[in-house]
Amino acid sequence: MHYANYKTILSPKNGMNLFRGCTHGCIYCDARSACYQMQHDFEDVEVKANAAAILDEQLHRRRKPCMIATGAMCDPYLPLEEDLKLTRQCLEVILRRGFGLTLLTKSARVLRDMDLFKAIHAETKCVVQMTLTTYDERLCRIIEPNVSTTAQRVAALNAFRDAGIPTVVWLSPVLPFLNDTEENLRGILENCIQANVRGILCFGFGVTMREGNREYFYQKLDEHFPGMKQRYIRTYGNAYECLSPNHAKLYEIFTSTCREHGILHNPDDLFAYLHAFERKQQQLSLFDMPDPHLRP
């Protein structure tokens, strides 16, 4: 871990990433791609110094509140967050400034800040997004070795359900020849149904690969699944998008199940929901005001 100075935290679209790099070790991670021009080892996480103060200043300058998003490029609940509490500090700023929040994580550490999520959601809107890829716990430990298991993430989703915090699941990626099965999909969907998730984002059943993450992915395939790298090369060559041969069948199961249970699954609809700021504070009408002449 190392610190770096930044002048801004928020992107033009009100997204923020407090860290650069990751220690989760997911074998498919796109953030390893060379196009992101990371100038340090991926596991040597760069921490944005004074992030909470910079965020406070930027939100102070905003003319009106909106949704703030985090987690798109780096999980806000890496193990180092247990000591740094940088994510928590930024959540406190968002609450104090009256903004909404949506975040994406793979970690059950997110439950630590349940008090802040409840407080934000009571005033505006808070949506917790969780990535789920693999129903099989053994396989999960191989392809996502240093994060909360699927069962732990599902338990977190259930806790947010019970707390009244809306959730969205990212069903991505699904790796061809590894977890692109009907059994895996139905297991994840059943977990989502039980957790009463608001929506599930799925951009197709497959994985994307480009320079940087492809090499790491193939290295891990050789380590854990001998012969699988050659199968990928024969099937996809150097393609960026690697769709599962089972894509059509799986996508039909996905869409029909979501429709049956009233789960949002169109990406445009889901992003519109995530970006829509809401304020719950309501003024009492005259009819709701207590009569000052009546004794309690």
PDB file of C-alpha atoms in Angstrom:
ATOM      1  CA  MET A   1       0.000   0.000   0.000  1.00  0.00           C
ATOM      2  CA  HIS A   2       1.156   3.533  -0.720  1.00  0.00           C
ATOM      3  CA  TYR A   3      -0.374   7.016  -0.746  1.00  0.00           C
ATOM      4  CA  ALA A   4      -0.657   9.461  -3.638  1.00  0.00           C
ATOM      5  CA  ASN A   5      -1.886  13.030  -3.806  1.00  0.00           C
ATOM      6  CA  TYR A   6      -4.910  13.879  -5.928  1.00  0.00           C
ATOM      7  CA  LYS A   7      -6.633  17.178  -6.597  1.00  0.00           C
ATOM      8  CA  THR A   8     -10.075  15.695  -7.257  1.00  0.00           C
ATOM      9  CA  ILE A   9     -12.006  12.613  -6.229  1.00  0.00           C
ATOM     10  CA  LEU A  10     -15.224  12.852  -8.243  1.00  0.00           C
ATOM     11  CA  SER A  11     -15.418  12.112 -11.958  1.00  0.00           C
ATOM     12  CA  PRO A  12     -17.571  14.280 -14.269  1.00  0.00           C
ATOM     13  CA  LYS A  13     -20.360  11.711 -13.762  1.00  0.00           C
ATOM     14  CA  ASN A  14     -20.052  11.784  -9.954  1.00  0.00           C
ATOM     15  CA  GLY A  15     -18.196   8.519  -9.576  1.00  0.00           C
ATOM     16  CA  MET A  16     -15.262   8.087  -7.245  1.00  0.00           C
ATOM     17  CA  ASN A  17     -12.589   5.476  -6.658  1.00  0.00           C
ATOM     18  CA  LEU A  18     -10.656   5.835  -3.432  1.00  0.00           C
ATOM     19  CA  PHE A  19      -8.016   3.270  -4.340  1.00  0.00           C
ATOM     20  CA  ARG A  20      -6.096   2.113  -7.419  1.00  0.00           C
ATOM     21  CA  GLY A  21      -5.186  -1.547  -7.528  1.00  0.00           C
ATOM     22  CA  CYS A  22      -6.656  -4.473  -5.635  1.00  0.00           C
ATOM     23  CA  THR A  23      -5.734  -7.450  -3.465  1.00  0.00           C
ATOM     24  CA  HIS A  24      -8.825  -9.569  -4.137  1.00  0.00           C
ATOM     25  CA  GLY A  25      -6.988 -11.674  -6.713  1.00  0.00           C
ATOM     26  CA  CYS A  26      -9.964 -12.347  -9.014  1.00  0.00           C
ATOM     27  CA  ILE A  27      -8.466 -14.167 -11.978  1.00  0.00           C
ATOM     28  CA  TYR A  28     -10.595 -12.332 -14.578  1.00  0.00           C
ATOM     29  CA  CYS A  29     -10.171  -8.738 -13.341  1.00  0.00           C
ATOM     30  CA  ASP A  30     -10.456  -6.159 -16.136  1.00  0.00           C
ATOM     31  CA  ALA A  31      -8.852  -3.475 -13.948  1.00  0.00           C
ATOM     32  CA  ARG A  32      -5.480  -5.136 -14.622  1.00  0.00           C
ATOM     33  CA  SER A  33      -5.738  -4.087 -18.276  1.00  0.00           C
ATOM     34  CA  ALA A  34      -2.842  -2.042 -19.633  1.00  0.00           C
ATOM     35  CA  CYS A  35      -5.222   0.630 -20.948  1.00  0.00           C
ATOM     36  CA  TYR A  36      -5.703   1.958 -17.402  1.00  0.00           C
ATOM     37  CA  GLN A  37      -2.011   2.905 -17.283  1.00  0.00           C
ATOM     38  CA  MET A  38      -1.366   1.890 -13.702  1.00  0.00           C
ATOM     39  CA  GLN A  39       2.201   2.860 -12.843  1.00  0.00           C
ATOM     40  CA  HIS A  40       2.608   0.503  -9.879  1.00  0.00           C
ATOM     41  CA  ASP A  41       2.119  -3.173  -9.076  1.00  0.00           C
ATOM     42  CA  PHE A  42      -1.571  -4.015  -9.077  1.00  0.00           C
ATOM     43  CA  GLU A  43      -1.446  -5.507  -5.566  1.00  0.00           C
ATOM     44  CA  ASP A  44       0.436  -2.467  -4.216  1.00  0.00           C
ATOM     45  CA  VAL A  45      -2.787  -0.536  -3.698  1.00  0.00           C
ATOM     46  CA  GLU A  46      -2.567   3.206  -4.175  1.00  0.00           C
ATOM     47  CA  VAL A  47      -4.601   5.138  -1.596  1.00  0.00           C
ATOM     48  CA  LYS A  48      -5.854   8.604  -2.475  1.00  0.00           C
ATOM     49  CA  ALA A  49      -4.587  10.838   0.318  1.00  0.00           C
ATOM     50  CA  ASN A  50      -7.065  13.244   1.975  1.00  0.00           C
ATOM     51  CA  ALA A  51      -9.901  11.714  -0.046  1.00  0.00           C
ATOM     52  CA  ALA A  52     -12.627  12.624   2.430  1.00  0.00           C
ATOM     53  CA  ALA A  53     -11.534  16.275   2.637  1.00  0.00           C
ATOM     54  CA  ILE A  54     -11.355  16.565  -1.148  1.00  0.00           C
ATOM     55  CA  LEU A  55     -14.791  14.947  -1.497  1.00  0.00           C
ATOM     56  CA  ASP A  56     -16.234  17.342   1.091  1.00  0.00           C
ATOM     57  CA  GLU A  57     -14.901  20.315  -0.837  1.00  0.00           C
ATOM     58  CA  GLN A  58     -16.237  19.036  -4.161  1.00  0.00           C
ATOM     59  CA  LEU A  59     -19.692  18.273  -2.775  1.00  0.00           C
ATOM     60  CA  HIS A  60     -19.798  21.694  -1.132  1.00  0.00           C
ATOM     61  CA  ARG A  61     -19.389  23.240  -4.593  1.00  0.00           C
ATOM     62  CA  ARG A  62     -22.199  21.194  -6.142  1.00  0.00           C
ATOM     63  CA  ARG A  63     -25.266  23.335  -6.811  1.00  0.00           C
ATOM     64  CA  LYS A  64     -27.668  20.509  -6.062  1.00  0.00           C
ATOM     65  CA  PRO A  65     -27.305  17.016  -4.611  1.00  0.00           C
ATOM     66  CA  CYS A  66     -27.129  13.883  -6.730  1.00  0.00           C
ATOM     67  CA  MET A  67     -26.160  10.230  -6.472  1.00  0.00           C
ATOM     68  CA  ILE A  68     -22.489   9.525  -5.725  1.00  0.00           C
ATOM     69  CA  ALA A  69     -21.166   6.194  -6.975  1.00  0.00           C
ATOM     70  CA  THR A  70     -18.102   4.214  -5.941  1.00  0.00           C
ATOM     71  CA  GLY A  71     -16.635   0.803  -6.668  1.00  0.00           C
ATOM     72  CA  ALA A  72     -16.591   0.793 -10.465  1.00  0.00           C
ATOM     73  CA  MET A  73     -12.830   0.337 -10.765  1.00  0.00           C
ATOM     74  CA  CYS A  74     -11.759  -0.644  -7.260  1.00  0.00           C
ATOM     75  CA  ASP A  75     -13.683  -2.254  -4.427  1.00  0.00           C
ATOM     76  CA  PRO A  76     -14.313   0.231  -1.590  1.00  0.00           C
ATOM     77  CA  TYR A  77     -14.042  -2.590   0.972  1.00  0.00           C
ATOM     78  CA  LEU A  78     -10.568  -3.975   0.401  1.00  0.00           C
ATOM     79  CA  PRO A  79      -8.949  -5.525   3.513  1.00  0.00           C
ATOM     80  CA  LEU A  80      -6.964  -2.326   4.109  1.00  0.00           C
ATOM     81  CA  GLU A  81     -10.262  -0.468   4.634  1.00  0.00           C
ATOM     82  CA  GLU A  82     -10.597  -2.201   8.005  1.00  0.00           C
ATOM     83  CA  ASP A  83      -7.797   0.006   9.348  1.00  0.00           C
ATOM     84  CA  LEU A  84      -7.981   3.043   7.056  1.00  0.00           C
ATOM     85  CA  LYS A  85     -11.754   3.585   7.268  1.00  0.00           C
ATOM     86  CA  LEU A  86     -11.414   5.854   4.226  1.00  0.00           C
ATOM     87  CA  THR A  87     -14.629   4.595   2.670  1.00  0.00           C
ATOM     88  CA  ARG A  88     -16.472   5.184   5.925  1.00  0.00           C
ATOM     89  CA  GLN A  89     -15.126   8.733   6.149  1.00  0.00           C
ATOM     90  CA  CYS A  90     -16.421   9.448   2.647  1.00  0.00           C
ATOM     91  CA  LEU A  91     -19.827   7.968   3.481  1.00  0.00           C
ATOM     92  CA  GLU A  92     -20.012  10.339   6.447  1.00  0.00           C
ATOM     93  CA  VAL A  93     -19.309  13.257   4.094  1.00  0.00           C
ATOM     94  CA  ILE A  94     -22.026  12.086   1.684  1.00  0.00           C
ATOM     95  CA  LEU A  95     -24.515  11.838   4.553  1.00  0.00           C
ATOM     96  CA  ARG A  96     -23.607  15.238   5.984  1.00  0.00           C
ATOM     97  CA  ARG A  97     -23.866  16.929   2.591  1.00  0.00           C
ATOM     98  CA  GLY A  98     -27.248  15.354   1.808  1.00  0.00           C
ATOM     99  CA  PHE A  99     -26.221  13.357  -1.262  1.00  0.00           C
ATOM    100  CA  GLY A 100     -27.341   9.888  -2.335  1.00  0.00           C
ATOM    101  CA  LEU A 101     -25.072   6.860  -2.604  1.00  0.00           C
ATOM    102  CA  THR A 102     -24.624   3.748  -4.656  1.00  0.00           C
ATOM    103  CA  LEU A 103     -21.627   1.473  -4.305  1.00  0.00           C
ATOM    104  CA  LEU A 104     -20.395  -1.795  -5.798  1.00  0.00           C
ATOM    105  CA  THR A 105     -18.502  -4.400  -3.790  1.00  0.00           C
ATOM    106  CA  LYS A 106     -17.684  -8.095  -3.460  1.00  0.00           C
ATOM    107  CA  SER A 107     -17.043  -7.884   0.261  1.00  0.00           C
ATOM    108  CA  ALA A 108     -19.205  -8.627   3.276  1.00  0.00           C
ATOM    109  CA  ARG A 109     -17.154  -5.916   5.029  1.00  0.00           C
ATOM    110  CA  VAL A 110     -19.801  -3.599   3.625  1.00  0.00           C
ATOM    111  CA  LEU A 111     -22.001  -4.578   6.579  1.00  0.00           C
ATOM    112  CA  ARG A 112     -19.729  -2.601   8.904  1.00  0.00           C
ATOM    113  CA  ASP A 113     -21.239   0.647   7.635  1.00  0.00           C
ATOM    114  CA  MET A 114     -24.880  -0.385   7.852  1.00  0.00           C
ATOM    115  CA  ASP A 115     -25.586   2.539  10.190  1.00  0.00           C
ATOM    116  CA  LEU A 116     -24.496   5.039   7.545  1.00  0.00           C
ATOM    117  CA  PHE A 117     -26.395   3.302   4.754  1.00  0.00           C
ATOM    118  CA  LYS A 118     -29.570   3.450   6.834  1.00  0.00           C
ATOM    119  CA  ALA A 119     -29.010   7.109   7.641  1.00  0.00           C
ATOM    120  CA  ILE A 120     -28.375   8.048   3.998  1.00  0.00           C
ATOM    121  CA  HIS A 121     -31.369   6.040   2.792  1.00  0.00           C
ATOM    122  CA  ALA A 122     -33.620   7.682   5.367  1.00  0.00           C
ATOM    123  CA  GLU A 123     -32.850  11.084   3.849  1.00  0.00           C
ATOM    124  CA  THR A 124     -32.153  10.385   0.170  1.00  0.00           C
ATOM    125  CA  LYS A 125     -31.356   7.059  -1.503  1.00  0.00           C
ATOM    126  CA  CYS A 126     -28.760   4.378  -0.897  1.00  0.00           C
ATOM    127  CA  VAL A 127     -28.322   1.344  -3.152  1.00  0.00           C
ATOM    128  CA  VAL A 128     -25.797  -1.402  -2.422  1.00  0.00           C
ATOM    129  CA  GLN A 129     -24.580  -3.345  -5.452  1.00  0.00           C
ATOM    130  CA  MET A 130     -22.960  -6.762  -5.037  1.00  0.00           C
ATOM    131  CA  THR A 131     -21.135  -8.843  -7.643  1.00  0.00           C
ATOM    132  CA  LEU A 132     -22.052 -12.543  -7.786  1.00  0.00           C
ATOM    133  CA  THR A 133     -20.485 -14.881 -10.320  1.00  0.00           C
ATOM    134  CA  THR A 134     -20.205 -18.377  -8.902  1.00  0.00           C
ATOM    135  CA  TYR A 135     -22.725 -20.414  -6.919  1.00  0.00           C
ATOM    136  CA  ASP A 136     -20.197 -23.200  -6.241  1.00  0.00           C
ATOM    137  CA  GLU A 137     -18.227 -22.179  -3.150  1.00  0.00           C
ATOM    138  CA  ARG A 138     -15.205 -24.320  -4.060  1.00  0.00           C
ATOM    139  CA  LEU A 139     -14.934 -22.777  -7.511  1.00  0.00           C
ATOM    140  CA  CYS A 140     -15.526 -19.323  -6.052  1.00  0.00           C
ATOM    141  CA  ARG A 141     -12.474 -19.729  -3.823  1.00  0.00           C
ATOM    142  CA  ILE A 142     -10.362 -20.444  -6.922  1.00  0.00           C
ATOM    143  CA  ILE A 143     -11.497 -17.698  -9.281  1.00  0.00           C
ATOM    144  CA  GLU A 144     -12.113 -15.067  -6.551  1.00  0.00           C
ATOM    145  CA  PRO A 145      -9.611 -16.187  -3.912  1.00  0.00           C
ATOM    146  CA  ASN A 146      -9.374 -13.244  -1.515  1.00  0.00           C
ATOM    147  CA  VAL A 147     -12.931 -11.929  -1.346  1.00  0.00           C
ATOM    148  CA  SER A 148     -15.975 -12.911   0.656  1.00  0.00           C
ATOM    149  CA  THR A 149     -17.445 -16.182  -0.563  1.00  0.00           C
ATOM    150  CA  THR A 150     -20.702 -16.195  -2.483  1.00  0.00           C
ATOM    151  CA  ALA A 151     -22.504 -17.423   0.642  1.00  0.00           C
ATOM    152  CA  GLN A 152     -21.096 -14.513   2.666  1.00  0.00           C
ATOM    153  CA  ARG A 153     -22.106 -12.006   0.003  1.00  0.00           C
ATOM    154  CA  VAL A 154     -25.605 -13.468  -0.164  1.00  0.00           C
ATOM    155  CA  ALA A 155     -25.866 -13.203   3.621  1.00  0.00           C
ATOM    156  CA  ALA A 156     -24.965  -9.514   3.259  1.00  0.00           C
ATOM    157  CA  LEU A 157     -27.683  -9.060   0.628  1.00  0.00           C
ATOM    158  CA  ASN A 158     -30.187 -10.640   3.002  1.00  0.00           C
ATOM    159  CA  ALA A 159     -29.079  -8.284   5.779  1.00  0.00           C
ATOM    160  CA  PHE A 160     -29.678  -5.286   3.515  1.00  0.00           C
ATOM    161  CA  ARG A 161     -33.071  -6.711   2.558  1.00  0.00           C
ATOM    162  CA  ASP A 162     -33.991  -6.890   6.235  1.00  0.00           C
ATOM    163  CA  ALA A 163     -32.726  -3.343   6.774  1.00  0.00           C
ATOM    164  CA  GLY A 164     -34.807  -1.956   3.914  1.00  0.00           C
ATOM    165  CA  ILE A 165     -31.770  -0.992   1.805  1.00  0.00           C
ATOM    166  CA  PRO A 166     -32.311  -1.738  -1.915  1.00  0.00           C
ATOM    167  CA  THR A 167     -29.733  -3.937  -3.629  1.00  0.00           C
ATOM    168  CA  VAL A 168     -28.614  -4.673  -7.175  1.00  0.00           C
ATOM    169  CA  VAL A 169     -26.534  -7.685  -8.237  1.00  0.00           C
ATOM    170  CA  TRP A 170     -23.933  -7.678 -10.998  1.00  0.00           C
ATOM    171  CA  LEU A 171     -23.970 -11.104 -12.642  1.00  0.00           C
ATOM    172  CA  SER A 172     -20.620 -10.753 -14.344  1.00  0.00           C
ATOM    173  CA  PRO A 173     -18.426 -12.258 -15.558  1.00  0.00           C
ATOM    174  CA  VAL A 174     -19.506 -15.825 -16.218  1.00  0.00           C
ATOM    175  CA  LEU A 175     -16.446 -17.712 -17.449  1.00  0.00           C
ATOM    176  CA  PRO A 176     -16.860 -19.999 -20.473  1.00  0.00           C
ATOM    177  CA  PHE A 177     -16.228 -23.676 -19.683  1.00  0.00           C
ATOM    178  CA  LEU A 178     -15.948 -22.950 -15.942  1.00  0.00           C
ATOM    179  CA  ASN A 179     -19.156 -21.522 -14.457  1.00  0.00           C
ATOM    180  CA  ASP A 180     -21.350 -21.039 -17.554  1.00  0.00           C
ATOM    181  CA  THR A 181     -23.824 -23.718 -16.497  1.00  0.00           C
ATOM    182  CA  GLU A 182     -27.560 -23.700 -15.906  1.00  0.00           C
ATOM    183  CA  GLU A 183     -26.969 -24.992 -12.384  1.00  0.00           C
ATOM    184  CA  ASN A 184     -24.700 -22.052 -11.570  1.00  0.00           C
ATOM    185  CA  LEU A 185     -27.117 -19.515 -13.023  1.00  0.00           C
ATOM    186  CA  ARG A 186     -30.189 -20.900 -11.303  1.00  0.00           C
ATOM    187  CA  GLY A 187     -28.366 -21.047  -7.983  1.00  0.00           C
ATOM    188  CA  ILE A 188     -27.407 -17.375  -8.183  1.00  0.00           C
ATOM    189  CA  LEU A 189     -30.880 -16.355  -9.342  1.00  0.00           C
ATOM    190  CA  GLU A 190     -32.481 -18.200  -6.437  1.00  0.00           C
ATOM    191  CA  ASN A 191     -30.212 -16.317  -4.035  1.00  0.00           C
ATOM    192  CA  CYS A 192     -31.237 -13.038  -5.669  1.00  0.00           C
ATOM    193  CA  ILE A 193     -34.928 -13.903  -5.410  1.00  0.00           C
ATOM    194  CA  GLN A 194     -34.613 -14.765  -1.720  1.00  0.00           C
ATOM    195  CA  ALA A 195     -32.702 -11.514  -1.089  1.00  0.00           C
ATOM    196  CA  ASN A 196     -35.442  -9.549  -2.887  1.00  0.00           C
ATOM    197  CA  VAL A 197     -32.907  -7.681  -4.995  1.00  0.00           C
ATOM    198  CA  ARG A 198     -34.185  -4.689  -6.924  1.00  0.00           C
ATOM    199  CA  GLY A 199     -32.335  -5.621 -10.097  1.00  0.00           C
ATOM    200  CA  ILE A 200     -29.672  -7.784 -11.732  1.00  0.00           C
ATOM    201  CA  LEU A 201     -27.190  -6.386 -14.238  1.00  0.00           C
ATOM    202  CA  CYS A 202     -26.019  -8.847 -16.859  1.00  0.00           C
ATOM    203  CA  PHE A 203     -24.341  -7.831 -20.114  1.00  0.00           C
ATOM    204  CA  GLY A 204     -24.157 -11.340 -21.513  1.00  0.00           C
ATOM    205  CA  PHE A 205     -22.671 -14.612 -20.364  1.00  0.00           C
ATOM    206  CA  GLY A 206     -18.955 -14.517 -20.960  1.00  0.00           C
ATOM    207  CA  VAL A 207     -15.809 -12.574 -20.134  1.00  0.00           C
ATOM    208  CA  THR A 208     -13.801  -9.765 -21.718  1.00  0.00           C
ATOM    209  CA  MET A 209     -10.036  -9.915 -22.155  1.00  0.00           C
ATOM    210  CA  ARG A 210      -7.417  -7.477 -23.312  1.00  0.00           C
ATOM    211  CA  GLU A 211      -3.724  -6.792 -22.790  1.00  0.00           C
ATOM    212  CA  GLY A 212      -2.858  -6.985 -19.134  1.00  0.00           C
ATOM    213  CA  ASN A 213      -5.765  -8.969 -17.777  1.00  0.00           C
ATOM    214  CA  ARG A 214      -5.538 -11.675 -20.473  1.00  0.00           C
ATOM    215  CA  GLU A 215      -2.020 -12.663 -19.425  1.00  0.00           C
ATOM    216  CA  TYR A 216      -2.962 -12.879 -15.747  1.00  0.00           C
ATOM    217  CA  PHE A 217      -6.114 -14.846 -16.552  1.00  0.00           C
ATOM    218  CA  TYR A 218      -4.196 -17.367 -18.637  1.00  0.00           C
ATOM    219  CA  GLN A 219      -1.534 -17.696 -15.934  1.00  0.00           C
ATOM    220  CA  LYS A 220      -4.207 -18.624 -13.415  1.00  0.00           C
ATOM    221  CA  LEU A 221      -5.907 -21.013 -15.831  1.00  0.00           C
ATOM    222  CA  ASP A 222      -2.602 -22.863 -16.212  1.00  0.00           C
ATOM    223  CA  GLU A 223      -2.253 -22.942 -12.436  1.00  0.00           C
ATOM    224  CA  HIS A 224      -5.728 -24.229 -11.588  1.00  0.00           C
ATOM    225  CA  PHE A 225      -7.230 -25.673 -14.794  1.00  0.00           C
ATOM    226  CA  PRO A 226      -4.549 -27.362 -16.907  1.00  0.00           C
ATOM    227  CA  GLY A 227      -5.405 -27.292 -20.623  1.00  0.00           C
ATOM    228  CA  MET A 228      -8.086 -24.604 -20.243  1.00  0.00           C
ATOM    229  CA  LYS A 229      -5.896 -21.823 -21.626  1.00  0.00           C
ATOM    230  CA  GLN A 230      -5.447 -23.749 -24.864  1.00  0.00           C
ATOM    231  CA  ARG A 231      -9.203 -24.236 -25.077  1.00  0.00           C
ATOM    232  CA  TYR A 232      -9.725 -20.481 -24.762  1.00  0.00           C
ATOM    233  CA  ILE A 233      -7.123 -19.753 -27.413  1.00  0.00           C
ATOM    234  CA  ARG A 234      -8.653 -22.263 -29.826  1.00  0.00           C
ATOM    235  CA  THR A 235     -12.150 -20.880 -29.242  1.00  0.00           C
ATOM    236  CA  TYR A 236     -11.584 -17.131 -29.011  1.00  0.00           C
ATOM    237  CA  GLY A 237      -8.114 -16.301 -30.320  1.00  0.00           C
ATOM    238  CA  ASN A 238      -7.384 -12.721 -29.255  1.00  0.00           C
ATOM    239  CA  ALA A 239     -11.024 -11.610 -29.153  1.00  0.00           C
ATOM    240  CA  TYR A 240     -12.019  -8.976 -26.624  1.00  0.00           C
ATOM    241  CA  GLU A 241     -15.481 -10.400 -25.958  1.00  0.00           C
ATOM    242  CA  CYS A 242     -15.570 -14.122 -25.231  1.00  0.00           C
ATOM    243  CA  LEU A 243     -19.202 -15.253 -25.068  1.00  0.00           C
ATOM    244  CA  SER A 244     -20.083 -18.619 -23.633  1.00  0.00           C
ATOM    245  CA  PRO A 245     -21.340 -21.242 -26.096  1.00  0.00           C
ATOM    246  CA  ASN A 246     -24.286 -21.479 -23.684  1.00  0.00           C
ATOM    247  CA  HIS A 247     -25.007 -17.748 -23.861  1.00  0.00           C
ATOM    248  CA  ALA A 248     -28.387 -17.906 -25.641  1.00  0.00           C
ATOM    249  CA  LYS A 249     -29.803 -20.588 -23.355  1.00  0.00           C
ATOM    250  CA  LEU A 250     -28.541 -18.904 -20.190  1.00  0.00           C
ATOM    251  CA  TYR A 251     -29.786 -15.485 -21.236  1.00  0.00           C
ATOM    252  CA  GLU A 252     -33.282 -16.831 -21.846  1.00  0.00           C
ATOM    253  CA  ILE A 253     -33.321 -18.393 -18.367  1.00  0.00           C
ATOM    254  CA  PHE A 254     -32.055 -15.125 -16.904  1.00  0.00           C
ATOM    255  CA  THR A 255     -34.602 -12.849 -18.569  1.00  0.00           C
ATOM    256  CA  SER A 256     -37.592 -15.139 -18.019  1.00  0.00           C
ATOM    257  CA  THR A 257     -36.746 -15.606 -14.331  1.00  0.00           C
ATOM    258  CA  CYS A 258     -36.342 -11.862 -13.796  1.00  0.00           C
ATOM    259  CA  ARG A 259     -39.672 -11.138 -15.496  1.00  0.00           C
ATOM    260  CA  GLU A 260     -41.413 -13.795 -13.432  1.00  0.00           C
ATOM    261  CA  HIS A 261     -40.191 -12.291 -10.163  1.00  0.00           C
ATOM    262  CA  GLY A 262     -40.397  -8.614 -11.071  1.00  0.00           C
ATOM    263  CA  ILE A 263     -36.630  -8.055 -10.998  1.00  0.00           C
ATOM    264  CA  LEU A 264     -35.273  -5.190 -13.087  1.00  0.00           C
ATOM    265  CA  HIS A 265     -32.845  -6.577 -15.676  1.00  0.00           C
ATOM    266  CA  ASN A 266     -32.724  -4.125 -18.576  1.00  0.00           C
ATOM    267  CA  PRO A 267     -29.381  -2.274 -18.183  1.00  0.00           C
ATOM    268  CA  ASP A 268     -30.838   1.084 -19.273  1.00  0.00           C
ATOM    269  CA  ASP A 269     -33.642   0.823 -16.725  1.00  0.00           C
ATOM    270  CA  LEU A 270     -31.236  -0.200 -13.988  1.00  0.00           C
ATOM    271  CA  PHE A 271     -28.743   2.577 -14.631  1.00  0.00           C
ATOM    272  CA  ALA A 272     -31.593   5.085 -14.735  1.00  0.00           C
ATOM    273  CA  TYR A 273     -32.679   3.816 -11.306  1.00  0.00           C
ATOM    274  CA  LEU A 274     -29.135   3.981  -9.907  1.00  0.00           C
ATOM    275  CA  HIS A 275     -28.585   7.533 -11.169  1.00  0.00           C
ATOM    276  CA  ALA A 276     -31.940   8.933 -10.035  1.00  0.00           C
ATOM    277  CA  PHE A 277     -31.563  11.067  -6.920  1.00  0.00           C
ATOM    278  CA  GLU A 278     -34.423  11.017  -4.441  1.00  0.00           C
ATOM    279  CA  ARG A 279     -35.131  13.106  -1.363  1.00  0.00           C
ATOM    280  CA  LYS A 280     -37.416  11.521   1.215  1.00  0.00           C
ATOM    281  CA  GLN A 281     -37.834  14.513   3.516  1.00  0.00           C
ATOM    282  CA  GLN A 282     -41.455  15.593   3.320  1.00  0.00           C
ATOM    283  CA  GLN A 283     -43.192  18.637   4.709  1.00  0.00           C
ATOM    284  CA  LEU A 284     -46.200  18.084   6.938  1.00  0.00           C
ATOM    285  CA  SER A 285     -49.429  19.278   5.376  1.00  0.00           C
ATOM    286  CA  LEU A 286     -51.842  21.509   7.304  1.00  0.00           C
ATOM    287  CA  PHE A 287     -54.024  18.469   7.935  1.00  0.00           C
ATOM    288  CA  ASP A 288     -51.087  16.672   9.571  1.00  0.00           C
ATOM    289  CA  MET A 289     -50.218  19.525  11.923  1.00  0.00           C
ATOM    290  CA  PRO A 290     -51.343  19.014  15.522  1.00  0.00           C
ATOM    291  CA  ASP A 291     -54.094  21.286  16.817  1.00  0.00           C
ATOM    292  CA  PRO A 292     -52.427  23.616  19.350  1.00  0.00           C
ATOM    293  CA  HIS A 293     -55.751  23.962  21.238  1.00  0.00           C
ATOM    294  CA  LEU A 294     -55.957  20.223  21.982  1.00  0.00           C
ATOM    295  CA  ARG A 295     -54.267  18.847  25.066  1.00  0.00           C
ATOM    296  CA  PRO A 296     -52.027  15.851  24.560  1.00  0.00           C
TER     297      PRO A 296
END
